[in-house]
Structure formats: C-alpha cells, structure tokens
Short mmCIF file of C-alpha atoms in Angstrom, two decimals:
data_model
loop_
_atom_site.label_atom_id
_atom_site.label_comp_id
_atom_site.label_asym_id
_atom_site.label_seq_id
_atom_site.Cartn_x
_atom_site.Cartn_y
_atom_site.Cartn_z
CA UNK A 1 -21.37 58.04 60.00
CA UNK A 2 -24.34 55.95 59.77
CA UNK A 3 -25.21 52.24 60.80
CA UNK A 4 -25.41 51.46 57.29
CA UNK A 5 -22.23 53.19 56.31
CA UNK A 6 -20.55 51.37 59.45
CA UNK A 7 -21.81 48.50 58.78
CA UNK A 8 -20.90 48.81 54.86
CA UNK A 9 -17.61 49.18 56.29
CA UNK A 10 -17.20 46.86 58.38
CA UNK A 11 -18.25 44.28 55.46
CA UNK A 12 -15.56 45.66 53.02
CA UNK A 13 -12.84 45.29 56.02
CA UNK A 14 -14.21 41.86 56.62
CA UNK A 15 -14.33 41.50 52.10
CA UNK A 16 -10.42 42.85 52.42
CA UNK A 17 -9.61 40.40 55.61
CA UNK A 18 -10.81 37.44 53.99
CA UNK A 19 -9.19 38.16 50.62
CA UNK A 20 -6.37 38.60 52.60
CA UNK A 21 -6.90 35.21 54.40
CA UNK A 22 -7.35 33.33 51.26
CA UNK A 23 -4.17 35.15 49.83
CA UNK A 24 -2.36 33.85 53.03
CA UNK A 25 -3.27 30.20 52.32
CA UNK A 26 -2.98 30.46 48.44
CA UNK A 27 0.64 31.37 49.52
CA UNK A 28 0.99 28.60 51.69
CA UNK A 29 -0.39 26.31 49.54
CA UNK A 30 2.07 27.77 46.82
CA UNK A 31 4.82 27.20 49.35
CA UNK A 32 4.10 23.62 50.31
CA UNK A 33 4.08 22.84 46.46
CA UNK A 34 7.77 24.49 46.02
CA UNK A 35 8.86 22.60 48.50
CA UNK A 36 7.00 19.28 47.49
CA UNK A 37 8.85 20.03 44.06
CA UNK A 38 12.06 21.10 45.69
CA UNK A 39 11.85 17.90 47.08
CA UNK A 40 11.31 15.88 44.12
CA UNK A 41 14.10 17.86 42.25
CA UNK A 42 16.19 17.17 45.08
CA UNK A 43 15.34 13.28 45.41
CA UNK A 44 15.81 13.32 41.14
CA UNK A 45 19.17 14.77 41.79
CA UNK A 46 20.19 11.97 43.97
CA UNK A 47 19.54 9.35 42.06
CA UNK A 48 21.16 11.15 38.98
CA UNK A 49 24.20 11.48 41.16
CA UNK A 50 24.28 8.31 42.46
CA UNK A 51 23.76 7.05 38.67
CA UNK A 52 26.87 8.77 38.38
CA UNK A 53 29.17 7.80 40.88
CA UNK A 54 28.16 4.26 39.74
CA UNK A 55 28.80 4.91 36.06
CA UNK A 56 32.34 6.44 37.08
CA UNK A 57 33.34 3.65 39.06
CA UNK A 58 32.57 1.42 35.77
CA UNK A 59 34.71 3.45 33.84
CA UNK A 60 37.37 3.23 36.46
CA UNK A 61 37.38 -0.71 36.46
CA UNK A 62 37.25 -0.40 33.03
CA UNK A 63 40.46 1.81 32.76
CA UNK A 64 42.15 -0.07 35.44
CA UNK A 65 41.45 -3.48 33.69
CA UNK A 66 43.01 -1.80 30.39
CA UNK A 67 45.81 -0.21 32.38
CA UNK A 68 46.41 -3.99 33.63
CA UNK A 69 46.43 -5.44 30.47
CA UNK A 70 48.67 -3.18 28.44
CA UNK A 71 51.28 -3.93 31.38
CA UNK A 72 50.74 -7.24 30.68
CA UNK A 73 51.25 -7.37 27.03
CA UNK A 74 54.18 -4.71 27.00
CA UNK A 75 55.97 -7.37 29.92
CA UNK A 76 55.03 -9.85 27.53
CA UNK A 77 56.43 -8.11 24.34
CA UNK A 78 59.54 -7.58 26.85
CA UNK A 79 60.00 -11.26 26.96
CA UNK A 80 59.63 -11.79 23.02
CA UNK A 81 62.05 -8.99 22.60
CA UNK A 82 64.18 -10.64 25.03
CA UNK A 83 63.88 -13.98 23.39
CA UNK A 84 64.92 -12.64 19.89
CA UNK A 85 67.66 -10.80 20.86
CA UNK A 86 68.59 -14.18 22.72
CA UNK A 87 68.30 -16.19 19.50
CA UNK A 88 70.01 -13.05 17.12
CA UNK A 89 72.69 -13.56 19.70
CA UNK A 90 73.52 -17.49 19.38
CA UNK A 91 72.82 -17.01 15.13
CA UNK A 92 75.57 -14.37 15.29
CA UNK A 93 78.00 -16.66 17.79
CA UNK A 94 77.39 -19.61 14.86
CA UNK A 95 78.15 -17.43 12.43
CA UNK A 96 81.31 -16.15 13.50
CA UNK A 97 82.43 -19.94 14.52
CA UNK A 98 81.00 -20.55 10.39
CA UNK A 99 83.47 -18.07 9.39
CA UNK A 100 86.12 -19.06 11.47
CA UNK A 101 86.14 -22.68 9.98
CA UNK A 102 85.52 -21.37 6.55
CA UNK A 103 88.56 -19.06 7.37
CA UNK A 104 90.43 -22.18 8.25
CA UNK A 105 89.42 -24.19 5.67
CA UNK A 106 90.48 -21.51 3.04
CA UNK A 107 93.68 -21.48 5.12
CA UNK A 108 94.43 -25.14 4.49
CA UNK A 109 93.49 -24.83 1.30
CA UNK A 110 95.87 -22.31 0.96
CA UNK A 111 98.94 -23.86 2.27
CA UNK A 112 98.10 -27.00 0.34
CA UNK A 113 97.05 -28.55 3.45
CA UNK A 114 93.90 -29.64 1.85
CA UNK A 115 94.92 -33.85 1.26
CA UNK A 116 92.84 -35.39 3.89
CA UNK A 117 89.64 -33.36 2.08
CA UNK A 118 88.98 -31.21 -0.34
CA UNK A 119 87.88 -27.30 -0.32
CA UNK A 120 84.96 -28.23 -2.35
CA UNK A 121 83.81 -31.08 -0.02
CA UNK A 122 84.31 -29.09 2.79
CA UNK A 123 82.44 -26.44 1.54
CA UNK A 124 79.56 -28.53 1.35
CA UNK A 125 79.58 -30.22 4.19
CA UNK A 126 79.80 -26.26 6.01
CA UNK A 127 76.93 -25.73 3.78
CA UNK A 128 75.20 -28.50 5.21
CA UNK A 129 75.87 -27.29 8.65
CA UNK A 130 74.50 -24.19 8.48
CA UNK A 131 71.11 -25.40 7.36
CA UNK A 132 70.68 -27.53 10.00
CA UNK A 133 71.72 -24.52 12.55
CA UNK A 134 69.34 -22.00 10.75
CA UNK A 135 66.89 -24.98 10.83
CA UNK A 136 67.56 -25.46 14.73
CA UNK A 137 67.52 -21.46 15.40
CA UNK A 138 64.02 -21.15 13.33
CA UNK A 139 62.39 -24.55 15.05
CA UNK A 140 63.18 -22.86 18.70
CA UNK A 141 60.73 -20.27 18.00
#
C-alpha cells in the first residue's frame, strides 16, 4: 500500500468519523428537542388537568347546590302537604258537626219539635254558617 493510498484512507476513515460525529450530535440535538417537546406536552397536560379538576369541582358545587335545593323544596312541599291535609281535616270535622245539626234539625222537625223555629229558617241560618266556615277555611290559606 502506498502513501497515497494510506493516506486516501486515512481521509475516508476520518470522512466516515466525522459523518459519524455529526450523526452523533444530529441525534443529540434530535433528542434534546423530544425532550424539550416532551416537556411542553407534559407542562400542556398539566394545565389541561388542572383545568379539569377545577371544572369538576364546579360541577360538584353545582350538583351539591341543586341537591340542596330540591331537599329544600320537597321539605317545603312536605309542609304544604302537611298544611292541607291539616285544613281537609278541620273542613271534614265541620262538616260532620254541619250534618249532625242538620240531622238534628230534621229530627225536630220531625217530631214536631220545630215551634221555637222553623226548618226553613234554620236551614238558612246553617246555610249561612257554612259560608262563613268555607270562607274562614279558604282565608287561612
């Protein structure tokens, strides 16, 4: 082998070694820019995630506020419900004391018992009666 051939070689070795060099650093390079963007994807994720976790506990206030509120409006519905069965109650009592005098009153009526006042008066004045009750029963609400 010659100088020149040597030397030829030596040049393509030292061609191959710095190809080889510059492949080394493109690499790096290539690395350190994956994990520049890994990092950026990885920061971006974060604050996604932390978006997130916000927007969840929103819609967790928000569900517990409407949770809260339909307890308080079916308590409150109790109470109405509570309240009109109250007031169906007393309307029934009055009713059945209505027919008890109207049973007496058509009783005395009856058994001629009727002198001191008449059916037909009486039956006005239990007429009169009741519309002040159902007037007092529907004023209460």
């Amino acid at each position: 082998m010659t100088f020149e051939e040597i030397q030829k070689t030596i040049e393509q070795m030292l061609a191959v070694q710095r190809e080889l060099q510059e492949s080394q650093l493109r690499f790096q390079e290539s690395q350190q820019e994956q994990r520049q963007e890994q990092r950026q994807e990885m920061q971006s994720l974060r604050q996604e995630i932390e978006a997130l976790v916000a927007t969840q506990r929103n819609v967790l206030a928000v569900q517990r506020d409407l949770q809260e509120d339909q307890i308080t409006q079916r308590q409150e519905m109790q109470e109405h419900h509570q309240a009109y069965l109250a007031e169906i109650q007393a309307l029934l009592v009055a009713q059945h004391e209505q027919r008890v005098l109207l049973d007496r009153l058509i009783g005395y009526s009856l058994t001629n018992e009727s002198d001191h006042l008449d059916l037909h008066e009486r039956m006005d004045r239990l007429e009169e009666r009741m519309r002040r009750i159902r007037g007092n029963g529907s004023g209460n609400q």
